[in-house]
Coordinates of C-alpha atoms and ligand atoms in Angstrom, one line a residue:
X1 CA -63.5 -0.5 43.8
X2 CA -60.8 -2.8 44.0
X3 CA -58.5 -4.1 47.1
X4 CA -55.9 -2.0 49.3
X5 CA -53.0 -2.8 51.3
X6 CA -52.9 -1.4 54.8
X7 CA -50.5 1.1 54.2
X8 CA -52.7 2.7 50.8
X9 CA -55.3 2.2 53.8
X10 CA -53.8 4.7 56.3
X11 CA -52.8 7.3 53.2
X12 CA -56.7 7.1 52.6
X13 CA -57.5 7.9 56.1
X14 CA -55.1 10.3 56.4
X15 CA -56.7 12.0 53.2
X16 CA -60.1 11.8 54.8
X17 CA -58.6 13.6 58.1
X18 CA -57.2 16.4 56.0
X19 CA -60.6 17.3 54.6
X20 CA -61.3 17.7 58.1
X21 CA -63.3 14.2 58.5
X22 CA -63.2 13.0 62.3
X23 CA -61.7 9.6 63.4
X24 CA -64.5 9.6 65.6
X25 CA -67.2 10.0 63.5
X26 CA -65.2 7.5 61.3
X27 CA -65.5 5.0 64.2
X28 CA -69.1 5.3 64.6
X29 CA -70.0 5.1 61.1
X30 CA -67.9 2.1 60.7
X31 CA -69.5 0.7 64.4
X32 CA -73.3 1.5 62.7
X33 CA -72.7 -0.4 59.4
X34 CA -71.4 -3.1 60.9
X35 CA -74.0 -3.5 63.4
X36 CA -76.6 -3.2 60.8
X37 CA -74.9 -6.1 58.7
X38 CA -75.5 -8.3 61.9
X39 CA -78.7 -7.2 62.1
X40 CA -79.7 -7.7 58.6
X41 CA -77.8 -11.4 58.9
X42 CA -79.0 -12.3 62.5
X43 CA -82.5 -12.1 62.2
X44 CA -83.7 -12.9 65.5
X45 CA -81.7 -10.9 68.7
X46 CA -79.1 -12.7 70.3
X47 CA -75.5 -12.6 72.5
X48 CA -72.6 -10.8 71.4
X49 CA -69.6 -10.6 73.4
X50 CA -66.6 -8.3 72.1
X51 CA -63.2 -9.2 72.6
X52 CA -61.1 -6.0 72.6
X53 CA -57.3 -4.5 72.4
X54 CA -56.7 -1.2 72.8
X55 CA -56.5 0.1 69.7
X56 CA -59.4 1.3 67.2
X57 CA -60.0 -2.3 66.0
X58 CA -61.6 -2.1 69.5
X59 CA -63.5 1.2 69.5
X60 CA -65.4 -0.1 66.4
X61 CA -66.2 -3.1 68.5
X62 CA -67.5 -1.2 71.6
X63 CA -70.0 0.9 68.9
X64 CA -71.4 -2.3 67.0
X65 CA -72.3 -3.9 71.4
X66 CA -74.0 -0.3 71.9
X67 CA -76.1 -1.1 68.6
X68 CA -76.8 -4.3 69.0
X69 CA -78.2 -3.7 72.6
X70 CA -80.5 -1.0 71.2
X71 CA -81.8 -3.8 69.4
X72 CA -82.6 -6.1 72.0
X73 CA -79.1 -8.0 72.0
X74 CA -77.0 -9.1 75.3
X75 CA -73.6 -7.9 75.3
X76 CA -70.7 -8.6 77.3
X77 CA -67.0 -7.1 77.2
X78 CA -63.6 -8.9 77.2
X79 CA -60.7 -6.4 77.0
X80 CA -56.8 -7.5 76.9
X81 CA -55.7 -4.0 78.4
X82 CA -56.4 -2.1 81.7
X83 CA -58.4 0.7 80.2
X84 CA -56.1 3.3 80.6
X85 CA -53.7 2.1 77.7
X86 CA -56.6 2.3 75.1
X87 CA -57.1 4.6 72.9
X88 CA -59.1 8.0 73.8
X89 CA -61.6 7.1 71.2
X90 CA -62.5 3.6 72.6
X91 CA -62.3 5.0 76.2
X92 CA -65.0 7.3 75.0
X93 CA -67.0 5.0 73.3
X94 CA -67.1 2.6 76.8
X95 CA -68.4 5.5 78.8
X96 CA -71.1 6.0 76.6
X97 CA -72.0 2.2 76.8
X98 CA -71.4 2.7 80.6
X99 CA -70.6 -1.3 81.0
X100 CA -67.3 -2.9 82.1
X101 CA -65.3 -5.9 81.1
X102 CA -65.6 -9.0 82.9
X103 CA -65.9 -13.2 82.7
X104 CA -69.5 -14.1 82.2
X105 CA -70.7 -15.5 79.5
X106 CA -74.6 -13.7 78.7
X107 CA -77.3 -15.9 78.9
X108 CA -80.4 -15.9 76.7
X109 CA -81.5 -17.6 73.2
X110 CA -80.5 -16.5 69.6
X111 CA -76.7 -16.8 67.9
X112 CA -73.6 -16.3 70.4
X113 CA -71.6 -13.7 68.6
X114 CA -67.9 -13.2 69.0
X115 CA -67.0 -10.1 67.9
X116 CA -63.4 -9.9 67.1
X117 CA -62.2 -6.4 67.8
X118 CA -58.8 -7.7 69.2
X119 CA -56.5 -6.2 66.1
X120 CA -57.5 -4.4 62.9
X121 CA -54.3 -2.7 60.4
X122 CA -53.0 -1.5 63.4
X123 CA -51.1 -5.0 63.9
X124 CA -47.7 -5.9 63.3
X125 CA -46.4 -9.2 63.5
X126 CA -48.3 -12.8 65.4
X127 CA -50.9 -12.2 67.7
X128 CA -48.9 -11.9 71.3
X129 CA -50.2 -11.6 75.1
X130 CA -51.9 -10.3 76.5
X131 CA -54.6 -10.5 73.1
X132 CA -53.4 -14.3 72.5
X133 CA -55.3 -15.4 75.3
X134 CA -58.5 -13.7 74.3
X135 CA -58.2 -15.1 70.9
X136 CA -57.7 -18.7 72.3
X137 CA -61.0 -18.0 74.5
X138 CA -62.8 -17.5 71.3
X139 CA -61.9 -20.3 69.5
X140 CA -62.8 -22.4 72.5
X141 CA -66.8 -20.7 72.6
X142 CA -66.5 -21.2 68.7
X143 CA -65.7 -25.2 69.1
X144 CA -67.7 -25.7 72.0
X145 CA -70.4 -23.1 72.6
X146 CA -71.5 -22.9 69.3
X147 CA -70.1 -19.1 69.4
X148 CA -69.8 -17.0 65.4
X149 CA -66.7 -15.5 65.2
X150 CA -67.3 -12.0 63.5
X151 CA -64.3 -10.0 62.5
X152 CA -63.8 -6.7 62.7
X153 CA -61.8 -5.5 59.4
X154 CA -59.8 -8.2 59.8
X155 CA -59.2 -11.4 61.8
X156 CA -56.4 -10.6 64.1
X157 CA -53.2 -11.8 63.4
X158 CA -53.7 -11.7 59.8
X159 CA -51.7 -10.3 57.6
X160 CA -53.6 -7.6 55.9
X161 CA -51.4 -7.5 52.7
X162 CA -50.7 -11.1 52.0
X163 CA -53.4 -13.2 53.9
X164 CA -50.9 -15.3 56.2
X165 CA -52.2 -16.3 59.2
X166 CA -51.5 -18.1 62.4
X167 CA -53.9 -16.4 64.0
X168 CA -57.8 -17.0 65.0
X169 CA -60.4 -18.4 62.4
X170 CA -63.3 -16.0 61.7
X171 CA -66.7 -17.3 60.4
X172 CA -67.6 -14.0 59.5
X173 CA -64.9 -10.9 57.9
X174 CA -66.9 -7.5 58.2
X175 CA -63.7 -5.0 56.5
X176 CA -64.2 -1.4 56.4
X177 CA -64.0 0.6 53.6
X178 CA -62.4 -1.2 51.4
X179 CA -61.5 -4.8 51.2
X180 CA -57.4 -5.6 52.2
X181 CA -55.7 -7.3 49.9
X182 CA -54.9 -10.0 51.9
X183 CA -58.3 -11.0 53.2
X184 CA -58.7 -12.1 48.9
X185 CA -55.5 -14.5 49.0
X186 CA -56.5 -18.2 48.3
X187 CA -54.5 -18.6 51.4
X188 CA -56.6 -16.5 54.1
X189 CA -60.0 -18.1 53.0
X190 CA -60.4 -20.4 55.9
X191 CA -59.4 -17.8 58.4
X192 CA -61.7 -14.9 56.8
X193 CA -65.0 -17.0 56.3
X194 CA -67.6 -15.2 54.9
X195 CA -66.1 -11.7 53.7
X196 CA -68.7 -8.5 54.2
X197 CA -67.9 -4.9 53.2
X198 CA -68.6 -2.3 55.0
X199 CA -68.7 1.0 52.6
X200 CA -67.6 4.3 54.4
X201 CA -69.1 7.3 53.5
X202 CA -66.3 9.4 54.8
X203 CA -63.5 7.2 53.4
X204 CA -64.5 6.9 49.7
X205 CA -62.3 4.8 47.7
X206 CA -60.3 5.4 44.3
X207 CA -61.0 2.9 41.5
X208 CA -57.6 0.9 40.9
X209 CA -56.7 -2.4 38.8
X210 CA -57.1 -5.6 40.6
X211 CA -59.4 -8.1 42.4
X212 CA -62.7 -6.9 43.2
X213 CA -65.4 -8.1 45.8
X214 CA -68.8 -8.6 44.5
X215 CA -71.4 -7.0 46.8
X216 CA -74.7 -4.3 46.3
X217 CA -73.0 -1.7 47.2
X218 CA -70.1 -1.7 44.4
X219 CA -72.5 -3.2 41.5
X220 CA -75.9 -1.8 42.3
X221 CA -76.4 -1.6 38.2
X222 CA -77.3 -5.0 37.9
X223 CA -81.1 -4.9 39.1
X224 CA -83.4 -2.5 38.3
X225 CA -86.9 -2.2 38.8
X226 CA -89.2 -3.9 36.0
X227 CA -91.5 -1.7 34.1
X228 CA -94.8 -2.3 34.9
X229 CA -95.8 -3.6 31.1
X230 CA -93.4 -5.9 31.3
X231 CA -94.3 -9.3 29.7
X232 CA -92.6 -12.5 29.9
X233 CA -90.6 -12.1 25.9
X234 CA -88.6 -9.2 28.1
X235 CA -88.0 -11.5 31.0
X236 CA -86.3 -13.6 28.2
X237 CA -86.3 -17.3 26.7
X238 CA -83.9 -19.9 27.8
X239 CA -83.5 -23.3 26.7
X240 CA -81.2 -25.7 28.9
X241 CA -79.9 -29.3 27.8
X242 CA -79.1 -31.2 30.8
X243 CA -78.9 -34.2 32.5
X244 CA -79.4 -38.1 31.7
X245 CA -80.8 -41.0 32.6
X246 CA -78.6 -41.4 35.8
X247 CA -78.6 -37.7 36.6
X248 CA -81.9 -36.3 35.9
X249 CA -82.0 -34.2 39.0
X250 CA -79.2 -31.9 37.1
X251 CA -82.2 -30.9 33.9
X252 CA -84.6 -30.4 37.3
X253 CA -82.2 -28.3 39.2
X254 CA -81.3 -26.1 36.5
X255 CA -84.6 -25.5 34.8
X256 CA -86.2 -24.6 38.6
X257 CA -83.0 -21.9 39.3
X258 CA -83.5 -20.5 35.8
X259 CA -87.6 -20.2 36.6
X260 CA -86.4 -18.9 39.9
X261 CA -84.0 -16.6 38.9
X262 CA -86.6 -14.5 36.7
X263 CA -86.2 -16.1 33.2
X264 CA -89.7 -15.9 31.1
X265 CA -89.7 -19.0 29.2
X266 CA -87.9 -22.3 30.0
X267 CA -87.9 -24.8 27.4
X268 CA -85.9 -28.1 28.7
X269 CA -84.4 -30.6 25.9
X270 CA -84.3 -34.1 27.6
X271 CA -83.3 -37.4 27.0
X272 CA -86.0 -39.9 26.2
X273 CA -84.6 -41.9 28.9
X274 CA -84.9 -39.0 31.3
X275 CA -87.4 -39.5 34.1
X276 CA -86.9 -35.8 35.2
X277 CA -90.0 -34.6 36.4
X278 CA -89.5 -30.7 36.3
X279 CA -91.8 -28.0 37.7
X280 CA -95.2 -27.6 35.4
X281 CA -93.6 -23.9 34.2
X282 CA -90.9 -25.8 32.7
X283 CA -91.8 -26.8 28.9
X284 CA -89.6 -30.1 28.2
X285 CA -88.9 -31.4 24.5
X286 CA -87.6 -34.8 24.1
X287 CA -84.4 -34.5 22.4
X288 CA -83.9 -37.9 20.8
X289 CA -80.8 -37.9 18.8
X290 CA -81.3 -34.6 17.2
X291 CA -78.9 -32.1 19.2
X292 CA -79.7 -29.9 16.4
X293 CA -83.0 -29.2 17.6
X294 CA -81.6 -27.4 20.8
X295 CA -80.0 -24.6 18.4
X296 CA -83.0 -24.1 16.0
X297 CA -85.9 -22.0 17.5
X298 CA -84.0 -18.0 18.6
X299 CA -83.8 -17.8 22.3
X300 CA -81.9 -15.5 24.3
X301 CA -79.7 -17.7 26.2
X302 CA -79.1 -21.6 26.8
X303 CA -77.5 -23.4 29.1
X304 CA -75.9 -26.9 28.0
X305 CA -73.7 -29.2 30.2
X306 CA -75.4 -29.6 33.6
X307 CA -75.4 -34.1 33.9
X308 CA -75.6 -34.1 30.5
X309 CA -73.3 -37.4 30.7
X310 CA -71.5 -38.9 27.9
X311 CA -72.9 -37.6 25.0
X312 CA -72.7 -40.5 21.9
X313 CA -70.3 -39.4 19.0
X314 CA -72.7 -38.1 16.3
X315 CA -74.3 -36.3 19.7
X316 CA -71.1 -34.8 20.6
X317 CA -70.4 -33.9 16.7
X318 CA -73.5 -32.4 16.4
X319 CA -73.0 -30.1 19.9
X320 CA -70.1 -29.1 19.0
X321 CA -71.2 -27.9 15.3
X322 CA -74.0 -25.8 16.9
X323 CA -71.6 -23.9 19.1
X324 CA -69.6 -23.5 16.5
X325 CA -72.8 -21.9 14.4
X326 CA -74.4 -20.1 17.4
X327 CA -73.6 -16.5 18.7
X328 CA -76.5 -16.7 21.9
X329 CA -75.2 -16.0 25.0
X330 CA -74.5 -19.4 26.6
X331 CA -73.4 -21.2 30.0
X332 CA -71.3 -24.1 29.5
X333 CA -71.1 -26.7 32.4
X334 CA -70.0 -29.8 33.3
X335 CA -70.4 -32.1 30.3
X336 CA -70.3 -29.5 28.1
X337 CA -66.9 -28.4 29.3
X338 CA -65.7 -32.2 29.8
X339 CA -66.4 -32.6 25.6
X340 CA -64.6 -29.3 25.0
X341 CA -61.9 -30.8 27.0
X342 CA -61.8 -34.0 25.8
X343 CA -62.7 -33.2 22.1
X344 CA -59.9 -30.5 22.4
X345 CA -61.8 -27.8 20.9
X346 CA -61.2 -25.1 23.4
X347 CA -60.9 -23.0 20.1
X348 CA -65.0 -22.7 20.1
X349 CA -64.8 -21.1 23.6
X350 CA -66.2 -16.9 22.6
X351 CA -67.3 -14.0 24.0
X352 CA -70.8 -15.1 24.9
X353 CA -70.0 -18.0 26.7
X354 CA -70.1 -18.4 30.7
X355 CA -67.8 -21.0 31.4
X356 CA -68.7 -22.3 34.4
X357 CA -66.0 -25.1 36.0
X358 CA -65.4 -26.5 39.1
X359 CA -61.5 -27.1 40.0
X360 CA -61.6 -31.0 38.9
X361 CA -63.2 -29.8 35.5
X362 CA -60.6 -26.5 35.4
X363 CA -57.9 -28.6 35.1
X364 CA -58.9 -30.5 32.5
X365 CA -59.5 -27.7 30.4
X366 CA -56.6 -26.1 31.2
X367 CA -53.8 -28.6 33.5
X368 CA -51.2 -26.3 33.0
X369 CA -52.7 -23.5 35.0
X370 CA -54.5 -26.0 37.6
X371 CA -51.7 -25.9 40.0
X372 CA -51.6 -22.1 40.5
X373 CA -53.4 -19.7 42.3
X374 CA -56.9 -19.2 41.7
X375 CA -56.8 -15.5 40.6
X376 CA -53.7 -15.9 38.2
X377 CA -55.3 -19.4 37.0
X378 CA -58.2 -17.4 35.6
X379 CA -56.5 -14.8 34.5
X380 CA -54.6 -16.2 32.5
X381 CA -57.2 -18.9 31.4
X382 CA -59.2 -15.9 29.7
X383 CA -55.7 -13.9 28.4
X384 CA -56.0 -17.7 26.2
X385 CA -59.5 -17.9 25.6
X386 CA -62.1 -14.8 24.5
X387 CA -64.9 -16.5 26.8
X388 CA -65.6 -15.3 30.6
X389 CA -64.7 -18.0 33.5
X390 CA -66.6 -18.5 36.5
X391 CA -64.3 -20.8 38.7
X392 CA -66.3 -22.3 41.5
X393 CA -64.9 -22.8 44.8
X394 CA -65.1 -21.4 47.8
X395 CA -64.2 -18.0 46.8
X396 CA -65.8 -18.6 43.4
X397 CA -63.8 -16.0 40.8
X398 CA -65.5 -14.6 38.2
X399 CA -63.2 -13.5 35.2
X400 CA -63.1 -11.6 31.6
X401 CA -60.3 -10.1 29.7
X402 CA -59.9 -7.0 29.8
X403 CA -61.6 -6.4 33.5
X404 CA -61.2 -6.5 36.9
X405 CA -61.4 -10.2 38.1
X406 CA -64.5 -10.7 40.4
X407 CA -64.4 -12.6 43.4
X408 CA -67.6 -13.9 45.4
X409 CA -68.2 -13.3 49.2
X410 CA -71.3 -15.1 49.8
X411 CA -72.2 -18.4 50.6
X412 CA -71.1 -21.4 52.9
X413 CA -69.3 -24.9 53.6
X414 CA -73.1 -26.0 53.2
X415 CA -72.9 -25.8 49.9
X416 CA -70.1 -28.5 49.3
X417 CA -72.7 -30.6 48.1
X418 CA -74.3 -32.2 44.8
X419 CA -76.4 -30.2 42.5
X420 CA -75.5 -27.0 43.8
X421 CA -74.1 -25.9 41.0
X422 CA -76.9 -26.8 38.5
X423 CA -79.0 -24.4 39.9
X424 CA -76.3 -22.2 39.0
X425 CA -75.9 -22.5 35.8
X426 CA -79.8 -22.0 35.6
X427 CA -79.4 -18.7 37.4
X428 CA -76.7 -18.0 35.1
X429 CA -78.8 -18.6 32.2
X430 CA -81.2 -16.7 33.6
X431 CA -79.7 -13.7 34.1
X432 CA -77.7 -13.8 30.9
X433 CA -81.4 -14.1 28.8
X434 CA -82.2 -11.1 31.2
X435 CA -79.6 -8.9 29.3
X436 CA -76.9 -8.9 31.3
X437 CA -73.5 -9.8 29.9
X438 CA -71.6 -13.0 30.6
X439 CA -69.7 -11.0 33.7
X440 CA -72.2 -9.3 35.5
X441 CA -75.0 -12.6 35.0
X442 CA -71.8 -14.7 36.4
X443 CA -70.9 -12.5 39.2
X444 CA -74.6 -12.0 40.3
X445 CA -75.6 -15.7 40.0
X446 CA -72.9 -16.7 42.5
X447 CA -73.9 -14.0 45.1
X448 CA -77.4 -15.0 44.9
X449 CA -77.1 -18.4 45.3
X450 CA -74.3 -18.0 48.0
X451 CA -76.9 -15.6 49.6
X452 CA -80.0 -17.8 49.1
X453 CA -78.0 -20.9 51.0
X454 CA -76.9 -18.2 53.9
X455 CA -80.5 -17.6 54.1
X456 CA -81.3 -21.5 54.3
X457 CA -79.6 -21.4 57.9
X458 CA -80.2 -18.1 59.4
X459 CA -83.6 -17.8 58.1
X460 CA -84.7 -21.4 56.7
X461 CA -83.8 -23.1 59.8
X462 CA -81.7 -25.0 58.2
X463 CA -77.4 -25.9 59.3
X464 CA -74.3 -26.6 57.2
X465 CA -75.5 -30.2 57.4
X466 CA -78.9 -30.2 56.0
X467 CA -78.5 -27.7 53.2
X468 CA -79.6 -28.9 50.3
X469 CA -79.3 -27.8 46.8
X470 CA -83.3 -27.5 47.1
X471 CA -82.9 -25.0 49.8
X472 CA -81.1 -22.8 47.6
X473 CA -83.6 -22.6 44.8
X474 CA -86.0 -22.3 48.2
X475 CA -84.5 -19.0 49.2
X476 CA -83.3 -17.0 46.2
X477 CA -86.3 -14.9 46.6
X478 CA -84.9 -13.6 50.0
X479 CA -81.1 -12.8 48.5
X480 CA -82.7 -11.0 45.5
X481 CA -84.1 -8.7 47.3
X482 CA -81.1 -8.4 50.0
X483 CA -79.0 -7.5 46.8
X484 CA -81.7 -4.7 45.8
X485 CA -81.7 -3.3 49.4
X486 CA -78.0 -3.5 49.0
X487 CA -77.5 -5.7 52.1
X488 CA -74.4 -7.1 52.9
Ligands
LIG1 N1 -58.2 5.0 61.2 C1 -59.5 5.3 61.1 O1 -59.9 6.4 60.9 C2 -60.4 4.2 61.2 C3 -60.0 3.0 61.8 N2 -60.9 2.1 62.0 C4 -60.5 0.9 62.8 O2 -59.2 1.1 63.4 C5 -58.4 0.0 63.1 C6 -57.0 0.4 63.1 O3 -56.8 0.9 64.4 P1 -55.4 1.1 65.1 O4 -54.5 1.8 64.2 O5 -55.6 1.8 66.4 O6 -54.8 -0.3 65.3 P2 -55.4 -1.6 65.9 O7 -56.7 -1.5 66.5 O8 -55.3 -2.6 64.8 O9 -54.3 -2.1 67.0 C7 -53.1 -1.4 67.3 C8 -52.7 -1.8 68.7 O10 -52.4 -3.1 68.8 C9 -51.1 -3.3 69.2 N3 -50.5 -4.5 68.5 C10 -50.1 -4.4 67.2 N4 -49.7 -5.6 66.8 C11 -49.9 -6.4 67.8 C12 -49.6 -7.8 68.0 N5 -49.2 -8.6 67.0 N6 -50.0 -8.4 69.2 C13 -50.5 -7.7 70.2 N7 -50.7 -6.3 70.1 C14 -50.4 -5.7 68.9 C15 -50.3 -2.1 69.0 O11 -49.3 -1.9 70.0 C16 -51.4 -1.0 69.1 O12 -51.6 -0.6 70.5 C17 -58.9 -0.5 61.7 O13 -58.5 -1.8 61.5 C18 -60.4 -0.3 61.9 O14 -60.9 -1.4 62.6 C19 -62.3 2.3 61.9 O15 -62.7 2.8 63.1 C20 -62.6 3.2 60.8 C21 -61.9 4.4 60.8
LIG2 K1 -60.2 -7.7 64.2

């Protein structure tokens, strides 16, 4: 499933009320899955307050503070309208939660929710009065009460079909149905936060060309139960060259997200200089100056690049002769990409490659496209080159010719730190020696490590600060099985 404007929205709905589907029952199945997102995300009970208008956007909001309560949450109501202008719909849903708005804030431990039902598609134009001056109070408990700001379908004042804002900043976008175009724009990421789809049973979406969200829920293929015979040649062999004497922590990080991420047998080629003191699962080889050796024994995928550092020049020769030779499927990071860059043999880049750069090493491999935006950067990048790109960032973008681009909703601003993304390319690596090809092992290694750092905070104790690329590894265990109970 791929994104919609608001307007293919509406026909969709409209569709659904022709077949005789309820907007009611829409609303409460909408209200239900959102709750249970909060749920699943907020483990222990907390506050929500919901700041409504008086459109739908606002009925969904009154369902998810009748949810929540059941659950042991505190709710409170904000409402910009008298409630005889709203909606039918939402005036029925506040009887049945038989509260009325007022100014308190609720006391009590757990998170401070701020549930954003203010505007949904409904809205045209900037946010005005009266719903301007609930929007401001949110961003105040955001800044100074610690408050999450959780969207409903969209943060109001958005623009669903081309992300513009000027509106309020969301931490969390819960969008029903089907994600709006706009909420994927480069340009809306810093007012969406953390995107979350909410599937709806009654509103089933066509499959179209174009941008798609990575969640459980649309790529449920991707994990399967293991047999119970099976041994660790299935799990698959992967052999990682990475880091150097001043970066050994890259070959560590690496190696423990491919152990972590369910690969069978890790074997770690080192420099001699290499103090990296990897996990006992891990088997290292000294790699001396004999790159060959990394191609020689079969394997089912490596991973090459992570602080691999400046290679010498019979070193880099040699690298680039093996990928030349080799057909395994293979993550290329960092170093790796920095000698295909600088080397300017882009021409070895194939079909079983994961490319995996970050904007800085993106535009030396390609400074032409650096300047554009992220989605037609990488898809063009892969019109050029036969290889799939995984573009980090924070909407990391997951691309292959030929197929829907992929873009990731999980993680944080946490994860704007060092090493992060070697344990990706060991997930990667991973998953690729698992089976799966180059886009599905890219597009699941960056939800599971986006997930795994959510978890560091909300159930790791940990904050935006203190997340480490450690904490990750910590809690990939969790976001596996999230994916496989197709949370979030
Ligand atoms: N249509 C459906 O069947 C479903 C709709 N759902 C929810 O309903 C929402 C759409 O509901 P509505 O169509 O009622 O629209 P909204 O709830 O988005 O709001 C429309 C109201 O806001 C006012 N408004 C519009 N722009 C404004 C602005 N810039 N400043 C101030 N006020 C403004 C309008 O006058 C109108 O009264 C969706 O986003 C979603 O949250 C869900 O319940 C799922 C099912
Ligand atoms: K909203």
């Amino acid at each position: 499933m791929s994104a919609v404007t608001a307007s293919q929205m509406r026909q969709l709905e409209d569709q659904a009320f022709s077949r005789g589907i309820e907007a009611g029952s829409l609303m409460d199945e909408a209200g239900k899955g959102l709750a249970r997102w909060l749920l699943d995300h907020f483990p222990q009970p907390g506050r929500a307050i919901a700041f409504i208008g008086k459109g739908k956007n606002g009925g969904d909001a009154l369902v998810v503070l009748d949810q929540l309560r059941r659950a042991g949450w505190t709710i409170a109501l904000r409402a910009s309208h008298p409630t005889h202008e709203w909606t039918t719909l939402a005036r029925q849903r506040l009887r049945r939660l038989g509260i009325e708005p007022d100014q308190g804030l609720p006391a009590g431990p757990g998170p401070l929710i701020l549930l954003d039902g203010l505007l949904g598609i409904g809205a045209r134009g900037a946010l005005r009065e009266p719903l301007d001056a609930l929007a401001e109070e949110m961003s105040r408990l955001r800044n100074q009460a610690g408050g999450i700001v959780v969207a409903i379908d969209l943060p109001s004042g958005l623009n669903a079909d081309d992300g513009s804002s000027g509106g309020l900043v969301a931490d969390i976008t819960l969008t029903l149905g089907a994600p709006k175009i706009g909420l994927l724009q480069d340009v809306a990421a810093r007012y969406c936060g953390r995107l979350g789809l909410i599937p709806l049973a009654g509103l089933p979406m066509p499959d179209q060309p174009g941008l798609e969200l990575t969640t459980p829920a649309l790529l449920s293929h991707l994990s399967t139960p293991r047999p119970h015979d099976f041994h660790k040649g299935d799990a698959g062999r992967v052999r990682i060259l990475a880091g150097s004497p001043g970066m050994s922590g890259a070959a560590t990080l690496a190696s423990h997200g491919a152990l972590r991420a369910g690969a069978g047998l890790i074997t770690l080629f080192l420099d001699p200089e290499n103090p990296a003191t990897p996990l006992p699962e891990v088997m290292t080889k000294r790699l001396s100056k004999r790159i060959p050796a990394l191609f020689e024994d079969r394997c089912d995928a490596r991973v090459i690049g992570p602080g691999l550092g400046r290679l010498t020049a019979p070193q880099a020769e040699a690298l680039l002769e093996g990928l030349a030779q080799d057909t395994t499927p293979t993550v290329l990071d960092a170093d790796a990409l920095n000698l295909l860059a600088g080397s300017d043999r882009l021409d070895l880049l194939r079909s079983h490659h994961l490319i995996t750069p970050h904007p800085g090493e993106f535009a030396r491999l390609a400074p032409d496209l650096a300047g554009l935006l992220r989605e037609e950067a990488a898809t063009r990048f892969v019109d050029r080159h036969p290889c799939t790109l995984l573009l980090k960032g924070t909407r990391t973008l997951i691309a292959t010719a030929g197929r829907n681009p992929r873009i990731n909703p999980t993680g944080h601003a946490g994860m704007a730190s060092g090493g992060q993304g070697d344990v990706l390319s060991g997930v990667c690596g991973a998953l690729l020696a698992g089976g799966l090809c180059p886009l599905d092992a890219g597009s699941w290694a960056a939800w599971l490590c986006g997930r795994a750092a959510e978890r560091a905070i909300t159930h790791g104790g940990e904050s935006e600060e203190s997340c480490t690329a450690t904490h990750t590894i910590d809690h990939l265990g969790g976001a596996f099985r999230d994916w496989r109970e197709q949370r979030r």
